[in-house]
Short mmCIF file of C-alpha atoms in Angstrom, two decimals:
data_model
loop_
_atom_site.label_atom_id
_atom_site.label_comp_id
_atom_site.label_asym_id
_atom_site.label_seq_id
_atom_site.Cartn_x
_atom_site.Cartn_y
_atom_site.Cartn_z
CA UNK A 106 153.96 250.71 96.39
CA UNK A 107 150.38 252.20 95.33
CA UNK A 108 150.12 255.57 96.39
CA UNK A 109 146.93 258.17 95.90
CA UNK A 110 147.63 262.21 96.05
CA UNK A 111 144.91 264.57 96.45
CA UNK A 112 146.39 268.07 96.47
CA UNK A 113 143.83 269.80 97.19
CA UNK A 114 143.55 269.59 101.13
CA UNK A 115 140.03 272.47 101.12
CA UNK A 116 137.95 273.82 98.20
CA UNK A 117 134.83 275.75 97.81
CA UNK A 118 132.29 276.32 95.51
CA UNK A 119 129.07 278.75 95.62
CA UNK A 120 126.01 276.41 95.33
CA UNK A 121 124.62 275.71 91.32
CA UNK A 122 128.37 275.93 90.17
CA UNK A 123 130.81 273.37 88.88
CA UNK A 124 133.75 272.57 91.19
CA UNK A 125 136.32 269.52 90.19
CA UNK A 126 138.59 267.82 92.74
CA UNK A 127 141.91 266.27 91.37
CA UNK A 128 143.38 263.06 92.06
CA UNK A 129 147.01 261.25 90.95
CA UNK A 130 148.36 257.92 91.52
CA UNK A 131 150.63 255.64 91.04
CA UNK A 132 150.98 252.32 89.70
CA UNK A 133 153.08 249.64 87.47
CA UNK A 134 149.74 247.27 86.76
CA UNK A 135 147.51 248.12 83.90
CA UNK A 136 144.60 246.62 85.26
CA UNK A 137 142.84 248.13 88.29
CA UNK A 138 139.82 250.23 89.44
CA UNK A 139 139.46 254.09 91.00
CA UNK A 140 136.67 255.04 92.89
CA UNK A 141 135.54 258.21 94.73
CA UNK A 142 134.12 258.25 98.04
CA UNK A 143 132.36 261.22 100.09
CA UNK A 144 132.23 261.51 103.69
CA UNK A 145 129.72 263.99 105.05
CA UNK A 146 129.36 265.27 108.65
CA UNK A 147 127.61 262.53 109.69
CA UNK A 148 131.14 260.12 109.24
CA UNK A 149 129.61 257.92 106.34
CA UNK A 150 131.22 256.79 103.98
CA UNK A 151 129.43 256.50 100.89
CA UNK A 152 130.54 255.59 97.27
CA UNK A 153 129.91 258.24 94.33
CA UNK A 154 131.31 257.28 91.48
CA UNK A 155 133.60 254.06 90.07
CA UNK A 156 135.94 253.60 87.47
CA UNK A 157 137.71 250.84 85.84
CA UNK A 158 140.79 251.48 83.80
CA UNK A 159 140.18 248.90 80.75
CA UNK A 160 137.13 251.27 80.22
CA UNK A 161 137.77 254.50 77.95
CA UNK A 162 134.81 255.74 78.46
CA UNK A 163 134.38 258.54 81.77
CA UNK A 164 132.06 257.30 84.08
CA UNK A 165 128.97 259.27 85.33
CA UNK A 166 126.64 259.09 87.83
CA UNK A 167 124.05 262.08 87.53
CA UNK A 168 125.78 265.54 88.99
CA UNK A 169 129.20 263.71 89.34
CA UNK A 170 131.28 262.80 86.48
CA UNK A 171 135.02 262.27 86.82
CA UNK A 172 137.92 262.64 84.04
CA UNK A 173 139.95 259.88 83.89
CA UNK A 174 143.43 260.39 82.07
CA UNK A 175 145.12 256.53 82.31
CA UNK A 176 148.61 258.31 80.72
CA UNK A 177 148.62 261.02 82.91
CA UNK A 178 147.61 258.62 86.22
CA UNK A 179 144.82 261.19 86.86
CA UNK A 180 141.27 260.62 87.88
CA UNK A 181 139.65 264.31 88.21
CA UNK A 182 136.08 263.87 90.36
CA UNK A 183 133.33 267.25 88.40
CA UNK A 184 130.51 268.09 90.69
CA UNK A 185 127.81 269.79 88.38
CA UNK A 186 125.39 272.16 89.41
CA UNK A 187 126.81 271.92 93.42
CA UNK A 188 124.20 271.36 96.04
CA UNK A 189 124.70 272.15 99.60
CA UNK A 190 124.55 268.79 100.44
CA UNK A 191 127.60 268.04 98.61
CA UNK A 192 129.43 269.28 101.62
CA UNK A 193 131.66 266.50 102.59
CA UNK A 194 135.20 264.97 102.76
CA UNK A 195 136.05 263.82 99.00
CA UNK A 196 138.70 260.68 99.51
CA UNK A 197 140.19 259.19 96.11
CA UNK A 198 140.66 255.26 96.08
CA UNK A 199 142.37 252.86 94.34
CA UNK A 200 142.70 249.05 94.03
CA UNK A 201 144.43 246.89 91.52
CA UNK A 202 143.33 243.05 90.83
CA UNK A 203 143.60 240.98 94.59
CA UNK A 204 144.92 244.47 96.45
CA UNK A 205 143.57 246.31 99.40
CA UNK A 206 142.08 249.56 98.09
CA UNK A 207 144.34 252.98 99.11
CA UNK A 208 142.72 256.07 100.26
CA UNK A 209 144.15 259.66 99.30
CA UNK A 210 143.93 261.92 102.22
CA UNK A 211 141.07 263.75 100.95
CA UNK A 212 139.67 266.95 99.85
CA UNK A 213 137.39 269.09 102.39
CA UNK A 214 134.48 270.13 99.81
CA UNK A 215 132.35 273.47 101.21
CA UNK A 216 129.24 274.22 99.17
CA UNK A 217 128.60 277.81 100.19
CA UNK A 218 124.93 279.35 99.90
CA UNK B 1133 117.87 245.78 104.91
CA UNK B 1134 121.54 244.59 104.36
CA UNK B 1135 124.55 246.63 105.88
CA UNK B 1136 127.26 246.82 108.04
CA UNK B 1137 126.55 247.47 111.80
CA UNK B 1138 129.22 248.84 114.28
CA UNK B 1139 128.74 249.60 117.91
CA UNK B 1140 128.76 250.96 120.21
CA UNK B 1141 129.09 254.46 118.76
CA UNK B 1142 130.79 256.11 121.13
CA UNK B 1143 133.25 253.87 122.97
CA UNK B 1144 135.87 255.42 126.00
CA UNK B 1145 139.16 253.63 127.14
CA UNK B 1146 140.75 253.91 130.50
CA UNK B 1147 144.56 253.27 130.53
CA UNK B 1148 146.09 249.94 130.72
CA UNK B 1149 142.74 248.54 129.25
CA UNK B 1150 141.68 246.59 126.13
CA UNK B 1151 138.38 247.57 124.48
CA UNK B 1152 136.96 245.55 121.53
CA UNK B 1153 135.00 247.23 118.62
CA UNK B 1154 132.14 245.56 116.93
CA UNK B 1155 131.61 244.90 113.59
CA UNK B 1156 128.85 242.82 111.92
CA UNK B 1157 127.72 242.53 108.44
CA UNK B 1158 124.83 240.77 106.46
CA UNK B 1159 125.22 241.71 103.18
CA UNK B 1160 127.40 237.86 102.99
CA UNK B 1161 130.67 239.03 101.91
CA UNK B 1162 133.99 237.53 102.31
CA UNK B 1163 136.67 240.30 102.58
CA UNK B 1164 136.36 242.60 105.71
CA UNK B 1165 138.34 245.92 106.66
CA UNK B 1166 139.19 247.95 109.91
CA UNK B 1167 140.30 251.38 109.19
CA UNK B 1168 141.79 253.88 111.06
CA UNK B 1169 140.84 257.96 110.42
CA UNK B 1170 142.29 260.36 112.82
CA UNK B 1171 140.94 264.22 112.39
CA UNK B 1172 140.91 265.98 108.86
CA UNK B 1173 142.70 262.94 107.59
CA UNK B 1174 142.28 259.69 105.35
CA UNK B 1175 141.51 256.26 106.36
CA UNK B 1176 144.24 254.11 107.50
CA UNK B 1177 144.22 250.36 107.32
CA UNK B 1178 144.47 248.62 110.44
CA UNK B 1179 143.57 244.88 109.58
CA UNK B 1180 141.86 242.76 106.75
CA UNK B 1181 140.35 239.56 106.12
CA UNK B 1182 139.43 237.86 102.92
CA UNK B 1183 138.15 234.39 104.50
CA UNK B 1184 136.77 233.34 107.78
CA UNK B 1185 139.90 232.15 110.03
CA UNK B 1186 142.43 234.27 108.02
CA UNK B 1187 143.32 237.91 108.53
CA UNK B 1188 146.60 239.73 107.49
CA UNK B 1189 147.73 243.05 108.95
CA UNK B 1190 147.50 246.45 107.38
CA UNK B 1191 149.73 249.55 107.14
CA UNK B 1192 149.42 250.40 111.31
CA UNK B 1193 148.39 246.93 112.89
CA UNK B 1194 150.43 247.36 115.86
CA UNK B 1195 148.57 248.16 119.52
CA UNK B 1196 145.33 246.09 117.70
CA UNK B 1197 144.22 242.79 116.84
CA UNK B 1198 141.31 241.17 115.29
CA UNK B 1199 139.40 237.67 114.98
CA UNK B 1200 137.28 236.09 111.69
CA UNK B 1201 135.46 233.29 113.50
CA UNK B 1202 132.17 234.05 111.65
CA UNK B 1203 131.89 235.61 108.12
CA UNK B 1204 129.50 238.12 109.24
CA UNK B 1205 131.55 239.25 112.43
CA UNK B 1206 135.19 240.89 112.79
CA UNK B 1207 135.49 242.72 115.76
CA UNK B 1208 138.42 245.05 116.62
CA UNK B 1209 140.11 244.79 119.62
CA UNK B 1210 142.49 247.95 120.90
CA UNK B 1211 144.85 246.72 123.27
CA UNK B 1212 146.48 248.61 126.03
CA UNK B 1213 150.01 248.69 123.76
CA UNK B 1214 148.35 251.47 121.22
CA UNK B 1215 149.41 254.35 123.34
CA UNK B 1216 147.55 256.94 120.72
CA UNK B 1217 144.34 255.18 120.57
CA UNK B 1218 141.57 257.87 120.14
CA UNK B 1219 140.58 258.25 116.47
CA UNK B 1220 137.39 257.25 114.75
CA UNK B 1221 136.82 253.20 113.51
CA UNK B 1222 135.59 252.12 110.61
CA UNK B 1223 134.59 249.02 109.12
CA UNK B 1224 134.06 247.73 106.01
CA UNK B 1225 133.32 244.82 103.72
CA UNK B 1226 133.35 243.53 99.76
CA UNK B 1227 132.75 240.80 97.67
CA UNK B 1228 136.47 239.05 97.69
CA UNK B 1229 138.69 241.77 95.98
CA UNK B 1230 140.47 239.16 93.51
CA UNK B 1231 137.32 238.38 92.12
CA UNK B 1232 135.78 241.38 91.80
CA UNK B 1233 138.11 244.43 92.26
CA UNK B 1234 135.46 246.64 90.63
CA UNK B 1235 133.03 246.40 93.99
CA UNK B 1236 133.24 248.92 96.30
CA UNK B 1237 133.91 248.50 99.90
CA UNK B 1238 130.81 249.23 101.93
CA UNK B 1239 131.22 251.39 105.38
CA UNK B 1240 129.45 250.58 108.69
CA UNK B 1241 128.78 254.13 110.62
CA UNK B 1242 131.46 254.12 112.42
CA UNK B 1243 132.89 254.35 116.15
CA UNK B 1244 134.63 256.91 117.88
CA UNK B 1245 136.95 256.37 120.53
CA UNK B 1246 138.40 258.68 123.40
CA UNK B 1247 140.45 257.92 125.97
CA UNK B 1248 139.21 258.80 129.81
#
C-alpha cells in the first residue's frame, strides 16, 4: 500500500520568512508523480506545485519550491518570502501510473504578521 | 469558464434519510472523485470513476453510493446506513490517471453536511 506522512500536524512562520513543510512516502514503483496542494479557509483546494519522479530537477513555481529526495522518499514543500495569504492547510499527494492519488493528513500553515 | 460545480453548499440530513450531493464538471474529463474530509484532517476517498457507467469504491465507500450516467455529472448520494455522516464533500476530476498521472485533480468548492 501507498502511504503519505506529513509530521508536521501545525507550523508557523512570521511573514517575509522561509518556512518548509516535510513530506515521506512510500512506494515499490519507480515511476509516479507528488504534488502539493493548499487548502485555505475558504475549503479550496488548489494545486501549488507538481513533481514527477523521472525528473531530477526540483520543481518551482515562484515563492514555492519543493526538495525532492527520490532515495530518501522525501518531497520537502519551501515557502519563500511567506505572505499572509499563505495561511492554509498544506496536504502532500501522491499517485503512481493508473492509481488514485493519496493525501497526507496535512500540515496547518500560520503566517503570522 | 471551466470548473467543477458542487451544490448545494450547505446541505442538512434528518435521520433515516438519504441526501444526494451534486457534482458537475465541464472541463470534459474522464476520471471523477468524491472525497471525504472530516475537521483538521485529510481527504478521504469515498468513490471514483474513470469512465461513464463505471465507478469502483474507495477507502470508506460504505453508508454512500454514486452514479456516472453522464461524463460531466457524478453525484453523491449519503444513505441513511452512514451513521457519522457530517463532514465536508469534495469533488474532483482529471484527465484519465493512466494516461496522464502527472495532471492534477481539480476541486469543486465543496459541500458541507450536518445532520439536524
Amino acid at each position: 500500500a501507498q502511504t503519505v506522512t506529513q509530521s508536521q500536524p501545525e507550523m508557523s512562520v512570521q511573514e517575509a520568512e522561509t518556512v518548509t513543510l516535510s513530506c515521506t512516502y512510500d512506494t515499490s514503483e519507480n515511476n509516479y508523480y507528488l504534488f502539493w496542494y493548499k487548502q485555505p479557509p475558504s475549503r479550496q483546494m488548489i494545486l501549488v506545485i507538481r513533481q514527477e519522479a523521472y525528473k531530477q530537477q526540483n520543481a518551482t513555481e515562484n515563492r514555492f519550491s519543493v526538495n525532492f529526495q527520490k532515495a530518501a522518499k522525501s518531497f520537502s514543500l519551501k515557502i519563500s518570502d511567506s505572505q499572509l495569504g499563505d495561511t492554509a492547510m498544506y496536504f502532500c499527494a501522491f499517485r503512481t501510473s493508473g492509481s488514485r492519488l493519496t493525501f497526507g493528513e496535512g500540515t496547518q500553515l500560520t503566517v503570522n504578521p | 469558464d471551466g470548473g467543477i460545480t458542487q451544490s448545494p453548499k450547505y446541505l442538512f440530513r434528518k435521520e433515516g434519510q438519504n441526501v444526494t450531493l451534486s457534482c458537475e464538471q465541464n472541463l470534459n474529463h474522464d476520471a471523477m472523485y468524491w472525497y471525504r474530509q472530516d475537521p483538521g484532517q485529510g481527504l478521504r476517498l469515498i468513490y471514483y470513476s474513470q469512465i461513464v457507467n463505471d465507478f469502483q469504491k474507495g477507502d470508506i465507500a460504505e453508508g454512500y453510493s454514486v452514479s456516472r450516467e453522464k461524463k460531466e455529472s457524478f453525484p453523491l448520494t449519503v444513505t441513511s446506513a452512514q451513521k457519522n455522516p457530517t463532514a465536508f464533500y469534495l469533488c474532483a476530476s482529471s484527465i484519465w490517471a493512466y494516461l496522464s498521472s502527472n495532471q492534477p485533480q481539480h476541486f469543486g468548492d465543496g459541500t458541507r453536511l450536518s445532520i439536524l
